[in-house]
Amino acid sequence: MISLFIAIEGPNGVGKSTIARLLANRLADLGPAGVHLTAEPSRTPLGQLLRRQEDFLHGKALALALAADRAAHIENEIIPRLDDGFHVVTDRYVASSLVLQRVDGLDLAEIWSYNRYVLPATVIYLEDDPDVIRARLEARPHLTRLERAGTPEQELAHYRDAARHLHRQEWRQHTVACNGLTPDHIVTTILSLLPADLPLTSEAPQTCCPS
Ligand SMILES: Nc1ncnc2c1ncn2[C@@H]1O[C@H](COP(=O)(O)OP(=O)(O)OP(=O)(O)O)[C@@H](O)[C@H]1O
Ligand SMILES: Cc1cn([C@H]2C[C@H](O)[C@@H](COP(=O)(O)O)O2)c(=O)[nH]c1=O
């Protein structure tokens, strides 16, 4: 049986964390493989440090630090879980760098040069009406530096460039228009896009949380 490695991507506030969590639960219900839900920056001390230091780390330094966190995430967490037969769902991955580090002033070629040896994922790009995304961000009590730096329109455009770039690297990718859909409906759409060889019998499903 194949283990899936799925990255959920899309602009700040589009619903990535909501969908990644629900997708992991629904995949686990399909059994028999367990599902490991993870995120980037990783939940390691390095990843947590990067989340806290976004105001201090900018541009090249942040891009390199994120790439280092990603390399360790792949080596220490993602590959071992896949090797154990789990599906892995990550909330953000390489495309987030191709978008957010561009918002932070780097060009796509430089960002890719720091990420070119990563493990390819099946990427799900979530899109929605920029005004819907903006309203969600405006409702937050606090925005991070990069959330303030970009706009939903800019992030959506950069994500399309990222998808064109990763298409040239032969990554599997799907775009899902979330407009007006419930999270459940969005996840049903995503499941319909995944390889048809997923087993559909439910047999002792397991979930696996980040250690
Ligand atoms: N399909 C949906 N319909 C309505 N509301 C949604 C939908 N998906 C997510 N939301 C809501 O939108 C808000 C943002 O969702 P979420 O935190 O999952 O986004 P995100 O893309 O992970 O954000 P960030 O980029 O900041 O991590 C949450 O309040 C969530 O409940
Ligand atoms: C993976 C990745 C992350 N970031 C930044 C963007 C956000 O400020 C945080 C992630 O937090 P969220 O709750 O998932 O929105 O990290 C980045 O700049 N580049 C990346 O590749």
PDB file of C-alpha atoms and ligand atoms in Angstrom:
ATOM      1  CA  MET A   1       0.000   0.000   0.000  1.00  0.00           C
ATOM      2  CA  ILE A   2       1.260   3.474  -0.773  1.00  0.00           C
ATOM      3  CA  SER A   3       1.779   6.082   1.926  1.00  0.00           C
ATOM      4  CA  LEU A   4       0.630   9.538   0.901  1.00  0.00           C
ATOM      5  CA  PHE A   5       2.589  12.689   1.688  1.00  0.00           C
ATOM      6  CA  ILE A   6       0.197  15.615   1.366  1.00  0.00           C
ATOM      7  CA  ALA A   7       0.950  19.316   1.853  1.00  0.00           C
ATOM      8  CA  ILE A   8      -1.920  21.723   2.472  1.00  0.00           C
ATOM      9  CA  GLU A   9      -1.086  25.170   1.151  1.00  0.00           C
ATOM     10  CA  GLY A  10      -2.752  28.510   0.551  1.00  0.00           C
ATOM     11  CA  PRO A  11      -2.778  32.135   1.683  1.00  0.00           C
ATOM     12  CA  ASN A  12      -2.752  33.130   5.345  1.00  0.00           C
ATOM     13  CA  GLY A  13      -6.255  32.588   6.724  1.00  0.00           C
ATOM     14  CA  VAL A  14      -7.617  30.473   3.848  1.00  0.00           C
ATOM     15  CA  GLY A  15      -8.273  27.500   6.152  1.00  0.00           C
ATOM     16  CA  LYS A  16      -5.138  25.328   5.918  1.00  0.00           C
ATOM     17  CA  SER A  17      -5.032  24.228   9.576  1.00  0.00           C
ATOM     18  CA  THR A  18      -8.762  23.488   9.633  1.00  0.00           C
ATOM     19  CA  ILE A  19      -8.576  21.417   6.457  1.00  0.00           C
ATOM     20  CA  ALA A  20      -5.302  19.642   7.330  1.00  0.00           C
ATOM     21  CA  ARG A  21      -6.788  18.476  10.658  1.00  0.00           C
ATOM     22  CA  LEU A  22     -10.047  17.312   9.113  1.00  0.00           C
ATOM     23  CA  LEU A  23      -8.279  15.622   6.199  1.00  0.00           C
ATOM     24  CA  ALA A  24      -6.034  13.711   8.627  1.00  0.00           C
ATOM     25  CA  ASN A  25      -9.113  12.500  10.557  1.00  0.00           C
ATOM     26  CA  ARG A  26     -11.002  11.509   7.421  1.00  0.00           C
ATOM     27  CA  LEU A  27      -7.978   9.676   5.955  1.00  0.00           C
ATOM     28  CA  ALA A  28      -7.572   7.783   9.231  1.00  0.00           C
ATOM     29  CA  ASP A  29     -11.251   6.758   9.042  1.00  0.00           C
ATOM     30  CA  LEU A  30     -10.616   5.305   5.584  1.00  0.00           C
ATOM     31  CA  GLY A  31      -7.948   3.021   7.164  1.00  0.00           C
ATOM     32  CA  PRO A  32      -6.014   0.821   7.401  1.00  0.00           C
ATOM     33  CA  ALA A  33      -3.006   3.163   7.385  1.00  0.00           C
ATOM     34  CA  GLY A  34      -2.497   5.579  10.262  1.00  0.00           C
ATOM     35  CA  VAL A  35      -2.132   9.296   9.624  1.00  0.00           C
ATOM     36  CA  HIS A  36       0.508  11.630  10.974  1.00  0.00           C
ATOM     37  CA  LEU A  37      -0.515  15.299  11.088  1.00  0.00           C
ATOM     38  CA  THR A  38       2.316  17.801  11.146  1.00  0.00           C
ATOM     39  CA  ALA A  39       3.064  21.432  10.277  1.00  0.00           C
ATOM     40  CA  GLU A  40       5.828  23.818   9.241  1.00  0.00           C
ATOM     41  CA  PRO A  41       7.612  25.490  10.845  1.00  0.00           C
ATOM     42  CA  SER A  42       7.991  22.180  12.667  1.00  0.00           C
ATOM     43  CA  ARG A  43       6.942  21.584  16.255  1.00  0.00           C
ATOM     44  CA  THR A  44      10.567  21.082  17.294  1.00  0.00           C
ATOM     45  CA  PRO A  45      12.426  23.704  19.358  1.00  0.00           C
ATOM     46  CA  LEU A  46      13.897  25.079  16.086  1.00  0.00           C
ATOM     47  CA  GLY A  47      10.462  25.399  14.468  1.00  0.00           C
ATOM     48  CA  GLN A  48       9.000  27.042  17.576  1.00  0.00           C
ATOM     49  CA  LEU A  49      11.927  29.448  17.677  1.00  0.00           C
ATOM     50  CA  LEU A  50      11.276  30.430  14.043  1.00  0.00           C
ATOM     51  CA  ARG A  51       7.619  31.138  14.821  1.00  0.00           C
ATOM     52  CA  ARG A  52       8.648  33.385  17.706  1.00  0.00           C
ATOM     53  CA  GLN A  53      11.465  35.139  15.838  1.00  0.00           C
ATOM     54  CA  GLU A  54       9.617  36.220  12.696  1.00  0.00           C
ATOM     55  CA  ASP A  55       9.950  39.877  13.720  1.00  0.00           C
ATOM     56  CA  PHE A  56      13.723  39.497  14.065  1.00  0.00           C
ATOM     57  CA  LEU A  57      14.596  37.091  11.228  1.00  0.00           C
ATOM     58  CA  HIS A  58      14.020  38.511   7.746  1.00  0.00           C
ATOM     59  CA  GLY A  59      14.664  37.694   4.088  1.00  0.00           C
ATOM     60  CA  LYS A  60      17.611  35.399   3.408  1.00  0.00           C
ATOM     61  CA  ALA A  61      18.267  34.500   7.054  1.00  0.00           C
ATOM     62  CA  LEU A  62      14.649  33.464   7.605  1.00  0.00           C
ATOM     63  CA  ALA A  63      14.523  31.538   4.297  1.00  0.00           C
ATOM     64  CA  LEU A  64      17.666  29.577   5.194  1.00  0.00           C
ATOM     65  CA  ALA A  65      16.477  28.893   8.744  1.00  0.00           C
ATOM     66  CA  LEU A  66      13.118  27.634   7.424  1.00  0.00           C
ATOM     67  CA  ALA A  67      14.931  25.415   4.909  1.00  0.00           C
ATOM     68  CA  ALA A  68      17.074  23.963   7.723  1.00  0.00           C
ATOM     69  CA  ASP A  69      13.979  23.303   9.832  1.00  0.00           C
ATOM     70  CA  ARG A  70      12.359  21.643   6.788  1.00  0.00           C
ATOM     71  CA  ALA A  71      15.404  19.438   6.102  1.00  0.00           C
ATOM     72  CA  ALA A  72      15.331  18.186   9.711  1.00  0.00           C
ATOM     73  CA  HIS A  73      11.541  17.795   9.581  1.00  0.00           C
ATOM     74  CA  ILE A  74      11.847  15.584   6.489  1.00  0.00           C
ATOM     75  CA  GLU A  75      14.722  13.523   7.839  1.00  0.00           C
ATOM     76  CA  ASN A  76      13.602  13.091  11.456  1.00  0.00           C
ATOM     77  CA  GLU A  77       9.822  13.039  11.200  1.00  0.00           C
ATOM     78  CA  ILE A  78       8.301  12.799   7.714  1.00  0.00           C
ATOM     79  CA  ILE A  79      10.383  10.010   6.166  1.00  0.00           C
ATOM     80  CA  PRO A  80      10.325   7.807   9.308  1.00  0.00           C
ATOM     81  CA  ARG A  81       6.515   8.079   9.514  1.00  0.00           C
ATOM     82  CA  LEU A  82       6.115   7.282   5.797  1.00  0.00           C
ATOM     83  CA  ASP A  83       8.495   4.332   6.227  1.00  0.00           C
ATOM     84  CA  ASP A  84       6.277   3.107   9.090  1.00  0.00           C
ATOM     85  CA  GLY A  85       3.320   3.071   6.659  1.00  0.00           C
ATOM     86  CA  PHE A  86       1.596   6.255   7.870  1.00  0.00           C
ATOM     87  CA  HIS A  87       0.125   8.852   5.567  1.00  0.00           C
ATOM     88  CA  VAL A  88       1.610  12.263   6.393  1.00  0.00           C
ATOM     89  CA  VAL A  89      -0.380  15.501   6.135  1.00  0.00           C
ATOM     90  CA  THR A  90       1.546  18.741   6.629  1.00  0.00           C
ATOM     91  CA  ASP A  91       0.052  22.180   7.217  1.00  0.00           C
ATOM     92  CA  ARG A  92       2.447  24.238   4.996  1.00  0.00           C
ATOM     93  CA  TYR A  93       5.566  23.020   3.175  1.00  0.00           C
ATOM     94  CA  VAL A  94       7.847  24.184   0.344  1.00  0.00           C
ATOM     95  CA  ALA A  95       5.230  26.277  -1.491  1.00  0.00           C
ATOM     96  CA  SER A  96       4.803  28.406   1.659  1.00  0.00           C
ATOM     97  CA  SER A  97       8.457  29.388   1.296  1.00  0.00           C
ATOM     98  CA  LEU A  98       8.064  30.041  -2.441  1.00  0.00           C
ATOM     99  CA  VAL A  99       5.288  32.487  -1.501  1.00  0.00           C
ATOM    100  CA  LEU A 100       6.089  34.019   1.900  1.00  0.00           C
ATOM    101  CA  GLN A 101       9.843  34.420   1.431  1.00  0.00           C
ATOM    102  CA  ARG A 102       8.965  36.177  -1.848  1.00  0.00           C
ATOM    103  CA  VAL A 103       6.688  38.510   0.099  1.00  0.00           C
ATOM    104  CA  ASP A 104       9.750  38.974   2.319  1.00  0.00           C
ATOM    105  CA  GLY A 105      11.872  40.175  -0.609  1.00  0.00           C
ATOM    106  CA  LEU A 106      13.585  37.110  -2.143  1.00  0.00           C
ATOM    107  CA  ASP A 107      13.059  35.850  -5.664  1.00  0.00           C
ATOM    108  CA  LEU A 108      11.716  32.432  -6.469  1.00  0.00           C
ATOM    109  CA  ALA A 109      15.001  31.066  -7.874  1.00  0.00           C
ATOM    110  CA  GLU A 110      16.881  31.872  -4.658  1.00  0.00           C
ATOM    111  CA  ILE A 111      14.174  30.344  -2.449  1.00  0.00           C
ATOM    112  CA  TRP A 112      14.105  27.205  -4.593  1.00  0.00           C
ATOM    113  CA  SER A 113      17.893  26.920  -4.382  1.00  0.00           C
ATOM    114  CA  TYR A 114      17.505  26.452  -0.598  1.00  0.00           C
ATOM    115  CA  ASN A 115      14.745  23.847  -1.041  1.00  0.00           C
ATOM    116  CA  ARG A 116      15.563  21.937  -4.196  1.00  0.00           C
ATOM    117  CA  TYR A 117      16.507  18.654  -2.520  1.00  0.00           C
ATOM    118  CA  VAL A 118      13.326  18.268  -0.463  1.00  0.00           C
ATOM    119  CA  LEU A 119      11.027  15.256  -0.635  1.00  0.00           C
ATOM    120  CA  PRO A 120       8.257  15.997  -3.182  1.00  0.00           C
ATOM    121  CA  ALA A 121       4.718  16.099  -1.780  1.00  0.00           C
ATOM    122  CA  THR A 122       1.251  15.987  -3.276  1.00  0.00           C
ATOM    123  CA  VAL A 123       0.307  19.648  -2.879  1.00  0.00           C
ATOM    124  CA  ILE A 124      -3.258  20.811  -2.273  1.00  0.00           C
ATOM    125  CA  TYR A 125      -3.641  24.554  -2.875  1.00  0.00           C
ATOM    126  CA  LEU A 126      -6.652  26.074  -1.137  1.00  0.00           C
ATOM    127  CA  GLU A 127      -8.036  29.202  -2.776  1.00  0.00           C
ATOM    128  CA  ASP A 128     -10.901  31.507  -1.804  1.00  0.00           C
ATOM    129  CA  ASP A 129     -12.261  34.966  -2.505  1.00  0.00           C
ATOM    130  CA  PRO A 130      -9.577  37.477  -1.373  1.00  0.00           C
ATOM    131  CA  ASP A 131     -12.242  39.526   0.448  1.00  0.00           C
ATOM    132  CA  VAL A 132     -13.305  36.470   2.469  1.00  0.00           C
ATOM    133  CA  ILE A 133      -9.680  35.782   3.421  1.00  0.00           C
ATOM    134  CA  ARG A 134      -9.096  39.464   4.264  1.00  0.00           C
ATOM    135  CA  ALA A 135     -12.167  39.548   6.525  1.00  0.00           C
ATOM    136  CA  ARG A 136     -10.854  36.509   8.429  1.00  0.00           C
ATOM    137  CA  LEU A 137      -7.445  38.132   8.917  1.00  0.00           C
ATOM    138  CA  GLU A 138      -9.008  41.431  10.002  1.00  0.00           C
ATOM    139  CA  ALA A 139     -10.976  39.556  12.659  1.00  0.00           C
ATOM    140  CA  ARG A 140      -7.744  38.368  14.315  1.00  0.00           C
ATOM    141  CA  PRO A 141      -6.537  40.274  17.367  1.00  0.00           C
ATOM    142  CA  HIS A 142      -2.913  40.071  16.220  1.00  0.00           C
ATOM    143  CA  LEU A 143      -1.243  39.625  12.831  1.00  0.00           C
ATOM    144  CA  THR A 144       2.328  38.387  12.350  1.00  0.00           C
ATOM    145  CA  ARG A 145       4.856  40.463  10.406  1.00  0.00           C
ATOM    146  CA  LEU A 146       4.412  38.361   7.247  1.00  0.00           C
ATOM    147  CA  GLU A 147       0.610  38.395   7.562  1.00  0.00           C
ATOM    148  CA  ARG A 148       0.798  42.205   7.617  1.00  0.00           C
ATOM    149  CA  ALA A 149       3.364  42.345   4.791  1.00  0.00           C
ATOM    150  CA  GLY A 150       1.343  40.574   2.101  1.00  0.00           C
ATOM    151  CA  THR A 151      -2.204  40.723   0.775  1.00  0.00           C
ATOM    152  CA  PRO A 152      -4.497  37.802  -0.113  1.00  0.00           C
ATOM    153  CA  GLU A 153      -4.318  38.852  -3.793  1.00  0.00           C
ATOM    154  CA  GLN A 154      -0.489  38.853  -3.734  1.00  0.00           C
ATOM    155  CA  GLU A 155      -0.288  35.514  -1.932  1.00  0.00           C
ATOM    156  CA  LEU A 156      -2.779  33.902  -4.349  1.00  0.00           C
ATOM    157  CA  ALA A 157      -0.724  35.166  -7.319  1.00  0.00           C
ATOM    158  CA  HIS A 158       2.551  33.947  -5.783  1.00  0.00           C
ATOM    159  CA  TYR A 159       0.962  30.544  -5.034  1.00  0.00           C
ATOM    160  CA  ARG A 160       0.056  30.232  -8.736  1.00  0.00           C
ATOM    161  CA  ASP A 161       3.678  30.972  -9.651  1.00  0.00           C
ATOM    162  CA  ALA A 162       4.797  28.396  -7.073  1.00  0.00           C
ATOM    163  CA  ALA A 163       2.442  25.814  -8.617  1.00  0.00           C
ATOM    164  CA  ARG A 164       3.862  26.513 -12.094  1.00  0.00           C
ATOM    165  CA  HIS A 165       7.373  26.112 -10.704  1.00  0.00           C
ATOM    166  CA  LEU A 166       6.626  22.839  -8.888  1.00  0.00           C
ATOM    167  CA  HIS A 167       4.775  21.539 -11.957  1.00  0.00           C
ATOM    168  CA  ARG A 168       8.068  21.880 -13.849  1.00  0.00           C
ATOM    169  CA  GLN A 169       9.647  19.740 -11.089  1.00  0.00           C
ATOM    170  CA  GLU A 170       6.880  17.167 -11.781  1.00  0.00           C
ATOM    171  CA  TRP A 171       5.204  17.456  -8.378  1.00  0.00           C
ATOM    172  CA  ARG A 172       1.579  16.232  -8.096  1.00  0.00           C
ATOM    173  CA  GLN A 173      -0.653  19.220  -7.364  1.00  0.00           C
ATOM    174  CA  HIS A 174      -4.346  20.101  -7.109  1.00  0.00           C
ATOM    175  CA  THR A 175      -6.117  23.411  -6.562  1.00  0.00           C
ATOM    176  CA  VAL A 176      -9.369  23.483  -4.599  1.00  0.00           C
ATOM    177  CA  ALA A 177     -11.669  26.519  -4.754  1.00  0.00           C
ATOM    178  CA  CYS A 178     -13.115  26.741  -1.244  1.00  0.00           C
ATOM    179  CA  ASN A 179     -15.619  29.507  -2.036  1.00  0.00           C
ATOM    180  CA  GLY A 180     -18.680  28.992   0.142  1.00  0.00           C
ATOM    181  CA  LEU A 181     -17.879  25.312   0.834  1.00  0.00           C
ATOM    182  CA  THR A 182     -17.922  23.819   4.327  1.00  0.00           C
ATOM    183  CA  PRO A 183     -14.650  22.285   5.581  1.00  0.00           C
ATOM    184  CA  ASP A 184     -16.277  18.829   5.268  1.00  0.00           C
ATOM    185  CA  HIS A 185     -17.139  19.455   1.642  1.00  0.00           C
ATOM    186  CA  ILE A 186     -13.615  20.726   0.907  1.00  0.00           C
ATOM    187  CA  VAL A 187     -12.101  17.568   2.408  1.00  0.00           C
ATOM    188  CA  THR A 188     -14.466  15.373   0.380  1.00  0.00           C
ATOM    189  CA  THR A 189     -13.236  17.190  -2.735  1.00  0.00           C
ATOM    190  CA  ILE A 190      -9.596  16.663  -1.726  1.00  0.00           C
ATOM    191  CA  LEU A 191     -10.164  12.938  -1.102  1.00  0.00           C
ATOM    192  CA  SER A 192     -11.694  12.631  -4.576  1.00  0.00           C
ATOM    193  CA  LEU A 193      -8.453  14.024  -6.039  1.00  0.00           C
ATOM    194  CA  LEU A 194      -6.122  11.597  -4.280  1.00  0.00           C
ATOM    195  CA  PRO A 195      -4.896   8.414  -5.959  1.00  0.00           C
ATOM    196  CA  ALA A 196      -7.643   5.889  -6.588  1.00  0.00           C
ATOM    197  CA  ASP A 197      -5.608   3.125  -4.913  1.00  0.00           C
ATOM    198  CA  LEU A 198      -6.468   4.306  -1.384  1.00  0.00           C
ATOM    199  CA  PRO A 199      -8.089   1.394   0.444  1.00  0.00           C
ATOM    200  CA  LEU A 200     -11.681   2.201   1.384  1.00  0.00           C
ATOM    201  CA  THR A 201     -12.216  -0.348   4.134  1.00  0.00           C
ATOM    202  CA  SER A 202     -12.051   0.848   7.713  1.00  0.00           C
ATOM    203  CA  GLU A 203      -9.779  -1.404   9.743  1.00  0.00           C
ATOM    204  CA  ALA A 204      -8.437  -0.298  13.139  1.00  0.00           C
ATOM    205  CA  PRO A 205      -7.687   3.286  12.091  1.00  0.00           C
ATOM    206  CA  GLN A 206      -4.910   4.979  14.025  1.00  0.00           C
ATOM    207  CA  THR A 207      -4.001   8.609  14.366  1.00  0.00           C
ATOM    208  CA  CYS A 208      -0.592   9.735  15.293  1.00  0.00           C
ATOM    209  CA  CYS A 209       0.111  13.067  16.884  1.00  0.00           C
ATOM    210  CA  PRO A 210       3.332  15.018  16.727  1.00  0.00           C
ATOM    211  CA  SER A 211       5.781  13.933  19.389  1.00  0.00           C
TER     212      SER A 211
HETATM  213  N1  LIG B   1     -14.412  26.377   4.690  1.00  0.00           N
HETATM  214  C1  LIG B   1     -14.502  27.274   5.657  1.00  0.00           C
HETATM  215  N2  LIG B   1     -15.633  28.019   5.786  1.00  0.00           N
HETATM  216  C2  LIG B   1     -15.730  28.948   6.757  1.00  0.00           C
HETATM  217  N3  LIG B   1     -14.770  29.233   7.647  1.00  0.00           N
HETATM  218  C3  LIG B   1     -13.633  28.534   7.571  1.00  0.00           C
HETATM  219  C4  LIG B   1     -13.428  27.529   6.574  1.00  0.00           C
HETATM  220  N4  LIG B   1     -12.189  27.020   6.727  1.00  0.00           N
HETATM  221  C5  LIG B   1     -11.636  27.677   7.769  1.00  0.00           C
HETATM  222  N5  LIG B   1     -12.504  28.570   8.276  1.00  0.00           N
HETATM  223  C6  LIG B   1     -12.250  29.500   9.398  1.00  0.00           C
HETATM  224  O1  LIG B   1     -11.295  30.453   8.941  1.00  0.00           O
HETATM  225  C7  LIG B   1     -10.394  30.801   9.980  1.00  0.00           C
HETATM  226  C8  LIG B   1      -8.965  30.538   9.501  1.00  0.00           C
HETATM  227  O2  LIG B   1      -8.806  29.137   9.389  1.00  0.00           O
HETATM  228  P1  LIG B   1      -7.393  28.452   9.615  1.00  0.00           P
HETATM  229  O3  LIG B   1      -6.774  28.910  10.892  1.00  0.00           O
HETATM  230  O4  LIG B   1      -7.613  26.998   9.402  1.00  0.00           O
HETATM  231  O5  LIG B   1      -6.599  29.100   8.396  1.00  0.00           O
HETATM  232  P2  LIG B   1      -5.052  28.988   8.037  1.00  0.00           P
HETATM  233  O6  LIG B   1      -4.969  29.064   6.559  1.00  0.00           O
HETATM  234  O7  LIG B   1      -4.459  27.799   8.697  1.00  0.00           O
HETATM  235  O8  LIG B   1      -4.492  30.298   8.719  1.00  0.00           O
HETATM  236  P3  LIG B   1      -2.922  30.665   8.903  1.00  0.00           P
HETATM  237  O9  LIG B   1      -2.386  30.855   7.542  1.00  0.00           O
HETATM  238  O10 LIG B   1      -2.921  31.922   9.679  1.00  0.00           O
HETATM  239  O11 LIG B   1      -2.297  29.537   9.645  1.00  0.00           O
HETATM  240  C9  LIG B   1     -10.798  29.957  11.196  1.00  0.00           C
HETATM  241  O12 LIG B   1     -11.616  30.759  12.022  1.00  0.00           O
HETATM  242  C10 LIG B   1     -11.603  28.821  10.594  1.00  0.00           C
HETATM  243  O13 LIG B   1     -12.572  28.330  11.483  1.00  0.00           O
HETATM  244  C1  LIG B   2       6.440  26.990   6.405  1.00  0.00           C
HETATM  245  C2  LIG B   2       6.686  28.459   6.366  1.00  0.00           C
HETATM  246  C3  LIG B   2       6.187  29.296   7.340  1.00  0.00           C
HETATM  247  N1  LIG B   2       6.435  30.625   7.300  1.00  0.00           N
HETATM  248  C4  LIG B   2       5.870  31.480   8.356  1.00  0.00           C
HETATM  249  C5  LIG B   2       4.539  32.060   8.049  1.00  0.00           C
HETATM  250  C6  LIG B   2       3.833  32.177   9.374  1.00  0.00           C
HETATM  251  O1  LIG B   2       4.151  33.382   9.991  1.00  0.00           O
HETATM  252  C7  LIG B   2       4.393  31.040  10.150  1.00  0.00           C
HETATM  253  C8  LIG B   2       3.460  29.878  10.059  1.00  0.00           C
HETATM  254  O2  LIG B   2       2.359  30.066  10.870  1.00  0.00           O
HETATM  255  P1  LIG B   2       0.872  29.642  10.449  1.00  0.00           P
HETATM  256  O3  LIG B   2       0.173  29.540  11.747  1.00  0.00           O
HETATM  257  O4  LIG B   2       0.938  28.360   9.695  1.00  0.00           O
HETATM  258  O5  LIG B   2       0.351  30.750   9.564  1.00  0.00           O
HETATM  259  O6  LIG B   2       5.658  30.729   9.539  1.00  0.00           O
HETATM  260  C9  LIG B   2       7.184  31.149   6.288  1.00  0.00           C
HETATM  261  O7  LIG B   2       7.425  32.354   6.254  1.00  0.00           O
HETATM  262  N2  LIG B   2       7.677  30.340   5.318  1.00  0.00           N
HETATM  263  C10 LIG B   2       7.469  29.009   5.321  1.00  0.00           C
HETATM  264  O8  LIG B   2       7.958  28.277   4.409  1.00  0.00           O
END
